[in-house]
Each structure stands twice: as structure tokens, then as C-alpha cells.
mmCIF file of C-alpha atoms in Angstrom:
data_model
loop_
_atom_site.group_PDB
_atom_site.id
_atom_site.type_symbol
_atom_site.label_atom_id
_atom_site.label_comp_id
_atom_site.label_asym_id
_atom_site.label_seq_id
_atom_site.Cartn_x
_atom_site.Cartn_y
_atom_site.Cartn_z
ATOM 1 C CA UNK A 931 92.875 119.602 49.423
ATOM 2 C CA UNK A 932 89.872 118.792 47.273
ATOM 3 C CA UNK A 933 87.371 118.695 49.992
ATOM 4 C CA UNK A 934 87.943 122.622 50.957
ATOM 5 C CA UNK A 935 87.600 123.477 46.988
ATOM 6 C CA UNK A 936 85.306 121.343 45.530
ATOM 7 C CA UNK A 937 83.808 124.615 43.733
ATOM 8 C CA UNK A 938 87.820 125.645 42.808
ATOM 9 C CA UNK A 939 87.675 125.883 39.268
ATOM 10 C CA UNK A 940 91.494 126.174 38.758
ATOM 11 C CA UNK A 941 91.670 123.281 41.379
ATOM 12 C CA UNK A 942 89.609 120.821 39.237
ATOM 13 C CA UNK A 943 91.195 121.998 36.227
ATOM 14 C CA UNK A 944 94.677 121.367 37.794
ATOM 15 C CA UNK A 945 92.981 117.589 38.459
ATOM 16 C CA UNK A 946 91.792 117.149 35.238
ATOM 17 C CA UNK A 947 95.488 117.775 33.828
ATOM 18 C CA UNK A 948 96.695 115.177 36.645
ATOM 19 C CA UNK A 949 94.643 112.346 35.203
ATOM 20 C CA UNK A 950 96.092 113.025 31.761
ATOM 21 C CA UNK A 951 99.496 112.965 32.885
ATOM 22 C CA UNK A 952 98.305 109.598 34.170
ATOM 23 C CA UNK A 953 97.027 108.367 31.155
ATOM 24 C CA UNK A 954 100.763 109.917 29.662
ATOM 25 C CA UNK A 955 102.262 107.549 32.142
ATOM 26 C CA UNK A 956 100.025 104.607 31.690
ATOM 27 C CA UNK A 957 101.650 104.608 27.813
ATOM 28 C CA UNK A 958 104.948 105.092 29.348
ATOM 29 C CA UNK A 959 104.220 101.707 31.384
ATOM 30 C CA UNK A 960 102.106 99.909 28.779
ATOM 31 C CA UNK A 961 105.713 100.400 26.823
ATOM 32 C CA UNK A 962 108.119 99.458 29.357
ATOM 33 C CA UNK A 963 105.914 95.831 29.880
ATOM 34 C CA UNK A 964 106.238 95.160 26.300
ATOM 35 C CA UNK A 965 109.746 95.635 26.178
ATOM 36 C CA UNK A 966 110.540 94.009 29.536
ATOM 37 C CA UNK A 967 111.862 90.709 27.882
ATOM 38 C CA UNK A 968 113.825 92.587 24.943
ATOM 39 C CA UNK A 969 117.012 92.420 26.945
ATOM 40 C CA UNK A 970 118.986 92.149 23.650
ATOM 41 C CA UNK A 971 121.984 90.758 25.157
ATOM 42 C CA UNK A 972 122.656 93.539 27.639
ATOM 43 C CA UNK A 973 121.694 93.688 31.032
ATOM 44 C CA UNK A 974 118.254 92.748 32.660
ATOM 45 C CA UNK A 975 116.637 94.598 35.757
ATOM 46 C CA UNK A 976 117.455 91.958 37.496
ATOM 47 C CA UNK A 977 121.152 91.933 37.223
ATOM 48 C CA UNK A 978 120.852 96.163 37.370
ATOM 49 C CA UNK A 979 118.488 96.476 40.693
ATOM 50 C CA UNK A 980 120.094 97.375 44.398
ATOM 51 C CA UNK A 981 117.095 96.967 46.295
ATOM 52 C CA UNK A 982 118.190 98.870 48.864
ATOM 53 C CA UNK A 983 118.498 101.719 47.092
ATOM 54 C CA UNK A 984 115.445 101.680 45.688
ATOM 55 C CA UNK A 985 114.058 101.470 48.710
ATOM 56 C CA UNK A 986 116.305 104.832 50.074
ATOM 57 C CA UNK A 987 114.517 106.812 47.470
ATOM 58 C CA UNK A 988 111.290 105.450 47.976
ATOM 59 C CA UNK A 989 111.318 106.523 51.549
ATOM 60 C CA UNK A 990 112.661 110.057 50.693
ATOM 61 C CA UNK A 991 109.587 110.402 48.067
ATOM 62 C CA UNK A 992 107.045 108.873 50.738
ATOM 63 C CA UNK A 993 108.563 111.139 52.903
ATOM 64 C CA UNK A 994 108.370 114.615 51.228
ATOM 65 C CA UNK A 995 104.659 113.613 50.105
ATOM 66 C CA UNK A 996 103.996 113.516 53.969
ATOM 67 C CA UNK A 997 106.036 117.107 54.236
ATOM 68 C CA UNK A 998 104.195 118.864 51.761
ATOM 69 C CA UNK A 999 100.971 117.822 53.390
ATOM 70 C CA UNK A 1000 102.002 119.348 56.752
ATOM 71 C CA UNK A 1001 103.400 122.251 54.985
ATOM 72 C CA UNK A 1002 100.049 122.896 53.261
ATOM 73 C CA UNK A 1003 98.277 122.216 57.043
ATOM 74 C CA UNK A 1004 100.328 124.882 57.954
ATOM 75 C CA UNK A 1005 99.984 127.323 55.106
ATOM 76 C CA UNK A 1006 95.966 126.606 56.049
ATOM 77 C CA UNK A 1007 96.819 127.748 59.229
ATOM 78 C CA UNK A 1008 98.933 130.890 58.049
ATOM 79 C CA UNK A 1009 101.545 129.522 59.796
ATOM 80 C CA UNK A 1010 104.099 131.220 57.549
ATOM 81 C CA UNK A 1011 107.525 129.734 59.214
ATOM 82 C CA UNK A 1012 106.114 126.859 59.457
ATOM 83 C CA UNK A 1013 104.971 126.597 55.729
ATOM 84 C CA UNK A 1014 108.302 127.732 54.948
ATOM 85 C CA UNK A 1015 110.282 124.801 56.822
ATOM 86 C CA UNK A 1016 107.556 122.402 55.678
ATOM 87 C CA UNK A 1017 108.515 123.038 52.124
ATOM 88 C CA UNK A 1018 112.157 123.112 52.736
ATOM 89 C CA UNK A 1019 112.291 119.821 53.708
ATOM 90 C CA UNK A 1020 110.315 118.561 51.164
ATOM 91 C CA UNK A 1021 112.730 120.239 48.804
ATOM 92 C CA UNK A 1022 115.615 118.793 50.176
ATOM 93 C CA UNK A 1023 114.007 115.335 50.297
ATOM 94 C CA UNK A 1024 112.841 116.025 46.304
ATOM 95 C CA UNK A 1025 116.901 116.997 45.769
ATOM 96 C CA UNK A 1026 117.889 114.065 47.544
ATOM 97 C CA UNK A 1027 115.618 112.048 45.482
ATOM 98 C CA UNK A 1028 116.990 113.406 42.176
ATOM 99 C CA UNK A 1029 120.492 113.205 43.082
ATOM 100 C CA UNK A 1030 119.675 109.226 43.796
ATOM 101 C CA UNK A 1031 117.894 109.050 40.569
ATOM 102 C CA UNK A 1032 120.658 110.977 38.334
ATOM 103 C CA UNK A 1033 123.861 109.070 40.561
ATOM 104 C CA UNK A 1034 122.012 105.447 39.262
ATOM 105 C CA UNK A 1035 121.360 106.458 35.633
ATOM 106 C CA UNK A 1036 125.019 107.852 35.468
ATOM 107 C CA UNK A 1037 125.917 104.690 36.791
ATOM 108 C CA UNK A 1038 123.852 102.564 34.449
ATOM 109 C CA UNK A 1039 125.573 104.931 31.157
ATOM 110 C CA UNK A 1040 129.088 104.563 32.369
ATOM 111 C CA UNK A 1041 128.708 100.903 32.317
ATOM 112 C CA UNK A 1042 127.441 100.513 29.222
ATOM 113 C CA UNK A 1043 123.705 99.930 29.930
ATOM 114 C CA UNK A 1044 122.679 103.468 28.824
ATOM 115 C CA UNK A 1045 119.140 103.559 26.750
ATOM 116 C CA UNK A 1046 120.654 102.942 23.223
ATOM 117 C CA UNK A 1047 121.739 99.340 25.132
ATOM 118 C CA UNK A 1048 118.847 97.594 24.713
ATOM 119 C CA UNK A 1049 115.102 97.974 24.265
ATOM 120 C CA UNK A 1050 114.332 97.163 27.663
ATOM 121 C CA UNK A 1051 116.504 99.819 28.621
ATOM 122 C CA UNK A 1052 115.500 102.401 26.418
ATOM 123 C CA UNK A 1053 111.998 101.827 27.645
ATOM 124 C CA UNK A 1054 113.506 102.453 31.293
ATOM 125 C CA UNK A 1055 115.541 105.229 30.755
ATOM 126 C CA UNK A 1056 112.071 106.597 28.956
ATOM 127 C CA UNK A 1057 109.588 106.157 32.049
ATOM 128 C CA UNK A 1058 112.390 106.470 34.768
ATOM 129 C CA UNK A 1059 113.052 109.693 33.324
ATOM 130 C CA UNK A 1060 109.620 111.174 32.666
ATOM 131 C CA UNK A 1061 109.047 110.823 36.482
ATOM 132 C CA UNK A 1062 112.357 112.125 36.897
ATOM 133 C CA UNK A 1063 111.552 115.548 34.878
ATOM 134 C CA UNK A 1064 108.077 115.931 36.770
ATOM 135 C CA UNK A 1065 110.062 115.896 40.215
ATOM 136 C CA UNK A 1066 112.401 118.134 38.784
ATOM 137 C CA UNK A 1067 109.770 120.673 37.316
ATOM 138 C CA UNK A 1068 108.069 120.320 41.060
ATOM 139 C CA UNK A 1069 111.238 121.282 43.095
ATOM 140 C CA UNK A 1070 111.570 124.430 40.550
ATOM 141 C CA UNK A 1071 107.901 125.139 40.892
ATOM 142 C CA UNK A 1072 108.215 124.871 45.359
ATOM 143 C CA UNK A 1073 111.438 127.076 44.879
ATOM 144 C CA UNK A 1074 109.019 129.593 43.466
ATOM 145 C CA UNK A 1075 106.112 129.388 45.701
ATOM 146 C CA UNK A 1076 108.833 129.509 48.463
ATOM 147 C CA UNK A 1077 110.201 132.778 47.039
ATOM 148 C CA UNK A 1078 106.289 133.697 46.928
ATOM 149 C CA UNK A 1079 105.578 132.877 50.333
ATOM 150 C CA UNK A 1080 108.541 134.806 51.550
ATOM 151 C CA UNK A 1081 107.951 138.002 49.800
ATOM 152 C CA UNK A 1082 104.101 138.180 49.689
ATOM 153 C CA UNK A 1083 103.047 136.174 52.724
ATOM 154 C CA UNK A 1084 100.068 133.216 52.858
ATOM 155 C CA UNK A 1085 97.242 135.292 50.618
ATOM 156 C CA UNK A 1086 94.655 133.488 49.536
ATOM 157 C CA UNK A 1087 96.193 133.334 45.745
ATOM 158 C CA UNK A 1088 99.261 131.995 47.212
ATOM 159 C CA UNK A 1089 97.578 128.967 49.246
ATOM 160 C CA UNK A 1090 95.774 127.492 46.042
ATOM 161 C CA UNK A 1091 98.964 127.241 44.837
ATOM 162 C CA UNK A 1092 100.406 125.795 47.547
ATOM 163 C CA UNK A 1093 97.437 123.221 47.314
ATOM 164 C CA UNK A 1094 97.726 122.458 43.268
ATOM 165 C CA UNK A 1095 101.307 122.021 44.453
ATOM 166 C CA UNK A 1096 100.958 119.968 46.956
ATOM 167 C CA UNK A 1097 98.347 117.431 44.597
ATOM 168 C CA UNK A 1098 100.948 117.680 42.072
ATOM 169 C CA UNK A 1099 103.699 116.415 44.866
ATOM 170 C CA UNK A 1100 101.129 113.660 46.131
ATOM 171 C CA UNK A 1101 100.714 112.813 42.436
ATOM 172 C CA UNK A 1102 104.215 112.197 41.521
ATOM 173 C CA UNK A 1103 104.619 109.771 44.736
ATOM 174 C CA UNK A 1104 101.664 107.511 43.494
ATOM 175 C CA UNK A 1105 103.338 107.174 40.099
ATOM 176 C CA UNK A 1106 106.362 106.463 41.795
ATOM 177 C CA UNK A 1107 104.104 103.193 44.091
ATOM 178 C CA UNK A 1108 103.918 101.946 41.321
ATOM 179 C CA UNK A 1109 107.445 102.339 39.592
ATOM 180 C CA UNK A 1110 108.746 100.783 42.674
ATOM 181 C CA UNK A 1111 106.882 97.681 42.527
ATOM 182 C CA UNK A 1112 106.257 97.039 38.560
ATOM 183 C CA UNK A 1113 109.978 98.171 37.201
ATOM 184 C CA UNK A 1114 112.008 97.385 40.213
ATOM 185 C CA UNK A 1115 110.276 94.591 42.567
ATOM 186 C CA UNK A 1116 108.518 92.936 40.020
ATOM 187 C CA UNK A 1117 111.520 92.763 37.839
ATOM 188 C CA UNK A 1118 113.868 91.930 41.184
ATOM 189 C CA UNK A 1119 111.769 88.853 41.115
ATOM 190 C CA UNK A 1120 113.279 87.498 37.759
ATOM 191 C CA UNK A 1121 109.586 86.119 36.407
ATOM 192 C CA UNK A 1122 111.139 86.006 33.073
ATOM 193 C CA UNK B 594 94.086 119.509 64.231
ATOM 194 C CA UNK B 595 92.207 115.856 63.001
ATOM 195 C CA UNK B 596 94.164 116.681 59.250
ATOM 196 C CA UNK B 597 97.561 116.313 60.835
ATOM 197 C CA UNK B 598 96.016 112.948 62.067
ATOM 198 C CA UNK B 599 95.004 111.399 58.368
ATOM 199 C CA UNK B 600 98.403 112.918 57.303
ATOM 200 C CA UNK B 601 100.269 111.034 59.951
ATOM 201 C CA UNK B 602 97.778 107.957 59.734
ATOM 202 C CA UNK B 603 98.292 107.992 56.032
ATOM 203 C CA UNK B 604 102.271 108.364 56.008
ATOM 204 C CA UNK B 605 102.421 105.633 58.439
ATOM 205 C CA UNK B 606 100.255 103.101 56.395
ATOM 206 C CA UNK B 607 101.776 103.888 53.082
ATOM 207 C CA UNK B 608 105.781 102.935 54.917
ATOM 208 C CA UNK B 609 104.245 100.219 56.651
ATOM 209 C CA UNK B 610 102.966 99.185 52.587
ATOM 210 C CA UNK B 611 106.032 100.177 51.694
ATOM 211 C CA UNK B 612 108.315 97.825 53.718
ATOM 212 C CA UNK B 613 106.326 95.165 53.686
ATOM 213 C CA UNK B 614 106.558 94.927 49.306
ATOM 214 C CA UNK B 615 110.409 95.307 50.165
ATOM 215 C CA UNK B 616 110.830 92.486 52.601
ATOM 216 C CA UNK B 617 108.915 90.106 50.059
ATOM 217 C CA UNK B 618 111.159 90.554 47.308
ATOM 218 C CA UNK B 619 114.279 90.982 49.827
ATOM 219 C CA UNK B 620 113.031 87.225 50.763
ATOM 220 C CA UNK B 621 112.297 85.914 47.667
ATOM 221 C CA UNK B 622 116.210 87.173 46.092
ATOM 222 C CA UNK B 623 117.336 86.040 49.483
ATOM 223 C CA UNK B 624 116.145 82.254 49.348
ATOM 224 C CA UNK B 625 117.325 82.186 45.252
ATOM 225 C CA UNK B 626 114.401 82.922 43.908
ATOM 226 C CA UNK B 627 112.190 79.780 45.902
ATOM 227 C CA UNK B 628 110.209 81.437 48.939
ATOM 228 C CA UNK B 629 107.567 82.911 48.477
ATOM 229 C CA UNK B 630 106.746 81.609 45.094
ATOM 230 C CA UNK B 631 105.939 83.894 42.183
ATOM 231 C CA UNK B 632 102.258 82.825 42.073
ATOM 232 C CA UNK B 633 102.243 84.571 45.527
ATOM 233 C CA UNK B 634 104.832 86.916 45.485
ATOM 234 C CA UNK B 635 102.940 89.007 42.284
ATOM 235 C CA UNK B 636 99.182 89.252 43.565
ATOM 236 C CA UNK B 637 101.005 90.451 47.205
ATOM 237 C CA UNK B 638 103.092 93.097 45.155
ATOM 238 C CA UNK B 639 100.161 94.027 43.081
ATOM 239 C CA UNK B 640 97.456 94.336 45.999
ATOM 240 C CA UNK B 641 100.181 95.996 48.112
ATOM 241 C CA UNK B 642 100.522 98.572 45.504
ATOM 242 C CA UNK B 643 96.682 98.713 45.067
ATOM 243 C CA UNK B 644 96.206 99.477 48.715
ATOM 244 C CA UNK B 645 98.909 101.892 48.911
ATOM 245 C CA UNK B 646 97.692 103.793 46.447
ATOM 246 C CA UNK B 647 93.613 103.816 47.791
ATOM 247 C CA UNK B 648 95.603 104.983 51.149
ATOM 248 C CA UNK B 649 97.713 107.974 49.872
ATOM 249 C CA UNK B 650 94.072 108.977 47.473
ATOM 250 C CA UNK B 651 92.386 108.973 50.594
ATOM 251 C CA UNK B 652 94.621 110.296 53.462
ATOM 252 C CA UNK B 653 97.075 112.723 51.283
ATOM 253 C CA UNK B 654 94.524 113.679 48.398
ATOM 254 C CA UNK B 655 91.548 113.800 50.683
ATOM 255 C CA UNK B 656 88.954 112.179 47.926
ATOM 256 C CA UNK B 657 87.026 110.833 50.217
ATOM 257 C CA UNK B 658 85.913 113.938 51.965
ATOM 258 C CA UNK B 659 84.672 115.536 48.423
ATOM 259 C CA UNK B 660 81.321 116.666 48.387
ATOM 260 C CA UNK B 661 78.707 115.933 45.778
ATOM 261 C CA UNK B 662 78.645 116.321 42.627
ATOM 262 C CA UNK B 663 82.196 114.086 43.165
ATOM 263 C CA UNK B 664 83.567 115.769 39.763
ATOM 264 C CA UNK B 665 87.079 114.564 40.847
ATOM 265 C CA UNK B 666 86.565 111.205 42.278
ATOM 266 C CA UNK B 667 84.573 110.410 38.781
ATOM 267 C CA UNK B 668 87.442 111.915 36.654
ATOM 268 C CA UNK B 669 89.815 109.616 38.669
ATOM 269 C CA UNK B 670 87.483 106.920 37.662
ATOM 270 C CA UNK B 671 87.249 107.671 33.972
ATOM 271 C CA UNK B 672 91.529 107.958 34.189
ATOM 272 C CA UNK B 673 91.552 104.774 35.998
ATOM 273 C CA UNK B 674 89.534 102.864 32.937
ATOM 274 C CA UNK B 675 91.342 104.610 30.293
ATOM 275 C CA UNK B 676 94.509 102.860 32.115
ATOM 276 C CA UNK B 677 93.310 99.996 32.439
ATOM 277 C CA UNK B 678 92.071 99.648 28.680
ATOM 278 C CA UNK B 679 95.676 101.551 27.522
ATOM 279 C CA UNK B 680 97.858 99.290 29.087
ATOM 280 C CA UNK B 681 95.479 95.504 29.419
ATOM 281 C CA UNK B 682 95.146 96.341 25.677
ATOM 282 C CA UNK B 683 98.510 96.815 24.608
ATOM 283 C CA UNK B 684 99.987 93.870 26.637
ATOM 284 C CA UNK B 685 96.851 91.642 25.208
ATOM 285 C CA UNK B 686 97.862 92.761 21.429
ATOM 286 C CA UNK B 687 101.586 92.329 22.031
ATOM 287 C CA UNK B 688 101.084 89.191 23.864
ATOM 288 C CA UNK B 689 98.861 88.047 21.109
ATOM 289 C CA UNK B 690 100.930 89.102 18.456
ATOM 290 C CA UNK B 691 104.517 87.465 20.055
ATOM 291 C CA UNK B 692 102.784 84.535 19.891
ATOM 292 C CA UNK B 693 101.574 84.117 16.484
ATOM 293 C CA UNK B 694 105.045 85.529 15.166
ATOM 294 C CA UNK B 695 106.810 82.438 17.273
ATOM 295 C CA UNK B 696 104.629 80.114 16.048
ATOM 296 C CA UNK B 697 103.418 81.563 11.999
ATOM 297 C CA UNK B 698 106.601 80.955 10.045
ATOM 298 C CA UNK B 699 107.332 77.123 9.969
ATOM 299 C CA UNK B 700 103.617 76.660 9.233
ATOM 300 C CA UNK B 701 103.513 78.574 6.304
ATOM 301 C CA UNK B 702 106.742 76.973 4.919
ATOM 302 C CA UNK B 703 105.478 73.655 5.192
ATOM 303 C CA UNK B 704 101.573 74.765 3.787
ATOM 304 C CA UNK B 705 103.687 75.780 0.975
ATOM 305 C CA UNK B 706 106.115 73.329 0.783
ATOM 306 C CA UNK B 707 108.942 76.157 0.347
ATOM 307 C CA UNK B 708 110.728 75.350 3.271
ATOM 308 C CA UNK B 709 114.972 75.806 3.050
ATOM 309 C CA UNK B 710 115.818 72.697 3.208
ATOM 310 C CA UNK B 711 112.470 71.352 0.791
ATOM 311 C CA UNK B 712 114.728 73.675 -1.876
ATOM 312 C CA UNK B 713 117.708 72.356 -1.673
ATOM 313 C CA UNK B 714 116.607 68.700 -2.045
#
């Protein structure tokens, strides 16, 4: 929470890192709209997308955003159980997520639309992926502070890092807005 | 306990976002690609986006409630324009330059009269 630490230091530092991995994913994007149309024979998004799905993992992401807010009200709180179930389940949901994630792009390889397909799909794999690793790197990071929690209890050290956790969780979900609707809806559309 | 209310408000504002982008596109692939149009089906997916992500910067990230100096809110802003330069710019030069490269080569054959079939006559 920004509002309870506007004089954090490490808080706005953690920020200021946020908005450059922004401007890391903004190239990631700029890339994958370039290299939207270079299909090169092989599949488009269009042909690849299960909206459905896509809209399973968007709910699990949405949902564990709204988790690790509660489990950070909690941790406020020193509501210790509480903070611990409250990261569980946004855990699980992150896990859930990933499995989703790694299930489609095993998918995509094993029928021969892996990133050395196409352009386009290199481009995909590329942005899919770096959002991928960054929800990956989270869940290891919450299996820490869990471990933390656990041992040493909510100290004041451990609840800033519960909160640059929790902007890094929130942060990761607003990439992911707009994954969902400028890889998959957009390209479900079939403007091309 | 008013934060578990923005959490709450904000979680159910960002699925209600959510669905409604989904059931758009579940429409327009629905109907073969005919209703709604893509003139309106875009600026709804791109404002929808836009919204959601003012909602989950307010409600989840709090900006709102920063106090002056707003250090954050105006590094947000400065990432923001950096985006928007990063990516308008590169699909403006890319645009640009798919273009020209369509368009470039049978001009230049015909400025120089070197065009295949010119040699062959």
C-alpha cells in the first residue's frame, strides 16, 4: 500500500523498478504488434485462441490479485493465520495459473506452432513467456515470505515485504489486462 | 475495515470489466465475425482495458490515496509516456516503413527503365 508508505524508501524504489519492467514490457508488446501479421504460413491467433480458456486464467490471476490484497489487510492487522491462508490461496491460484499457461504452450510446441514457427509466434512465445517467468519468480518469492511469516511472525521488516509483494502481484495482473485483450481478444477478432 | 471494501469493490469491477471484454468477442466469433463490428468492437476492448486498469491502480494499488509530493503517481505518469512513445513509435515506423517497401520497388524499376521484363525485350 503506497498511501501507508509514501516516505518508504525501499517502497518507492521497489515502484520505480515496476515502471521499468513496464517499459520492458511495453518493447515486448511494441514487438508482438509488429509481428502480428507475419504468420509465415503457420498458424494465426486466431486459429490458436480457446477463449474460454483464456478467460479460466484470467479469472484465477484477477482472483489471486484480490487474495493477496486481503492477505496483506490481514498481515496489517497481524492477523498471522489469516495472512498465511491469504497467501496460500493466492499461491495456489498463481500455480494454477502457470500450469494453464505451461499445459497451452506445450500444446502449441507439440503441434508444431512452437516459437521457431513463425514470427508471430516467436514474438508470442517471447511476451507470453516474460509474464510467465515474473509469475513464476512471484510464487517462489510468496513461498519465501510464507516460510518468513511462519518462522518469524508479522515484524515490521516482514510486512514491507509482504507489501512490495503484494504491488509486485497487483503488477503482474495489470500486464496480464492487457495481454488478455491485445494478444488474445483483439487477435480472436481476426482484424487482419 | 473500509480497505476490505475498495478490495472487494475493486475485485468486483475489474470481473465485471473482465466479462464484459469476453462476451464481446464471444459475440463477435459467435455471429462469424459480423456483430458488433470491428470499428466498435476495438475502442470497447481498448476502453474496457483502460478502465480496468485505472480500477485495479486505484482500488488494489491504492494511488489515489498517496499523499503529496505524489512521487509514485508521477513516476507512473512518466512510465505511462515512455509507453506510449515506445510502442505509438515503433508501430508508426513499421507501419510507415511496410508501406513504402510494398509500394518502392516497381517504381524504381520503371524510373530506371530496368524492369525484368524491359531486359528481356
Amino acid at each position: 500500500m503506497i498511501s501507508d508508505h509514501s516516505k518508504d524508501k525501499v517502497v518507492f524504489g521497489f515502484w520505480v523498478y515496476l515502471m521499468s519492467d513496464c517499459v520492458l514490457f511495453a518493447g515486448l508488446f511494441a514487438t508482438y504488434a509488429v509481428l502480428q501479421g507475419a504468420t509465415f504460413g503457420a498458424a494465426t491467433l486466431e486459429e490458436l485462441v480457446s477463449l474460454p480458456f483464456v478467460f479460466v486464467e484470467t479469472l484465477l490471476l484477477l482472483t489471486s490479485s484480490f487474495t493477496v490484497g486481503l492477505a496483506l489487510l490481514a498481515a496489517h492487522h497481524r492477523k498471522k493465520i489469516w495472512t498465511l491462508v491469504g497467501l496460500g490461496v493466492t499461491l495456489l491460484l498463481g500455480l494454477a495459473f502457470l500450469a494453464m499457461e505451461a499445459s497451452e504452450f506445450m500444446h502449441l510446441v507439440a503441434e508444431g506452432n512452437g516459437p521457431n514457427a513463425s514470427a508471430f509466434l516467436s514474438a508470442f512465445f517471447t511476451l507470453l513467456g516474460t509474464h510467465g517467468v515474473h509469475v513464476a519468480l512471484g510464487a517462489l518469492w510468496m513461498l519465501i515470505l510464507m516460510a518468513h511469516v511462519l518462522l518469524k511472525g508479522l515484524t515490521t521488516g516482514t510486512v514491507r515485504k509482504l507489501v512490495l509483494l503484494s504491488l509486485f502481484w497487483h503488477f503482474l495482473d495489470i500486464i496480464w489486462i492487457f495481454i488478455f485483450t491485445f494478444v488474445y481478444l483483439l487477435g480472436a477478432l481476426a482484424l487482419v | 475495515m473500509s480497505m476490505l471494501r475498495t478490495y472487494t469493490l475493486g475485485f468486483i469491477l475489474s470481473l465485471v470489466l473482465t466479462i464484459a471484454a469476453f462476451v464481446v468477442v464471444g459475440d463477435h466469433v459467435r455471429t462469424g465475425h459480423a456483430i458488433p463490428p470491428h470499428y466498435v468492437a476495438v475502442p470497447i476492448l481498448i476502453g474496457l482495458a483502460l478502465v480496468q486498469l485505472f480500477v485495479q491502480l486505484t482500488f488494489f494499488l491504492h494511488l489515489g490515496e498517496e499523499r503529496k509530493p505524489r512521487w509514485s503517481l508521477a513516476l507512473l505518469v512518466l512510465a505511462l509516456v515512455v509507453v506510449c512513445i515506445l510502442v505509438g513509435g515503433t508501430l508508426w515506423i513499421m507501419n510507415t516503413l511496410a508501406h513504402q517497401q510494398m509500394q518502392a520497388p516497381p517504381d524504381m524499376f520503371e524510373e530506371e527503365d530496368i524492369s525484368p521484363s524491359a531486359l528481356h525485350e
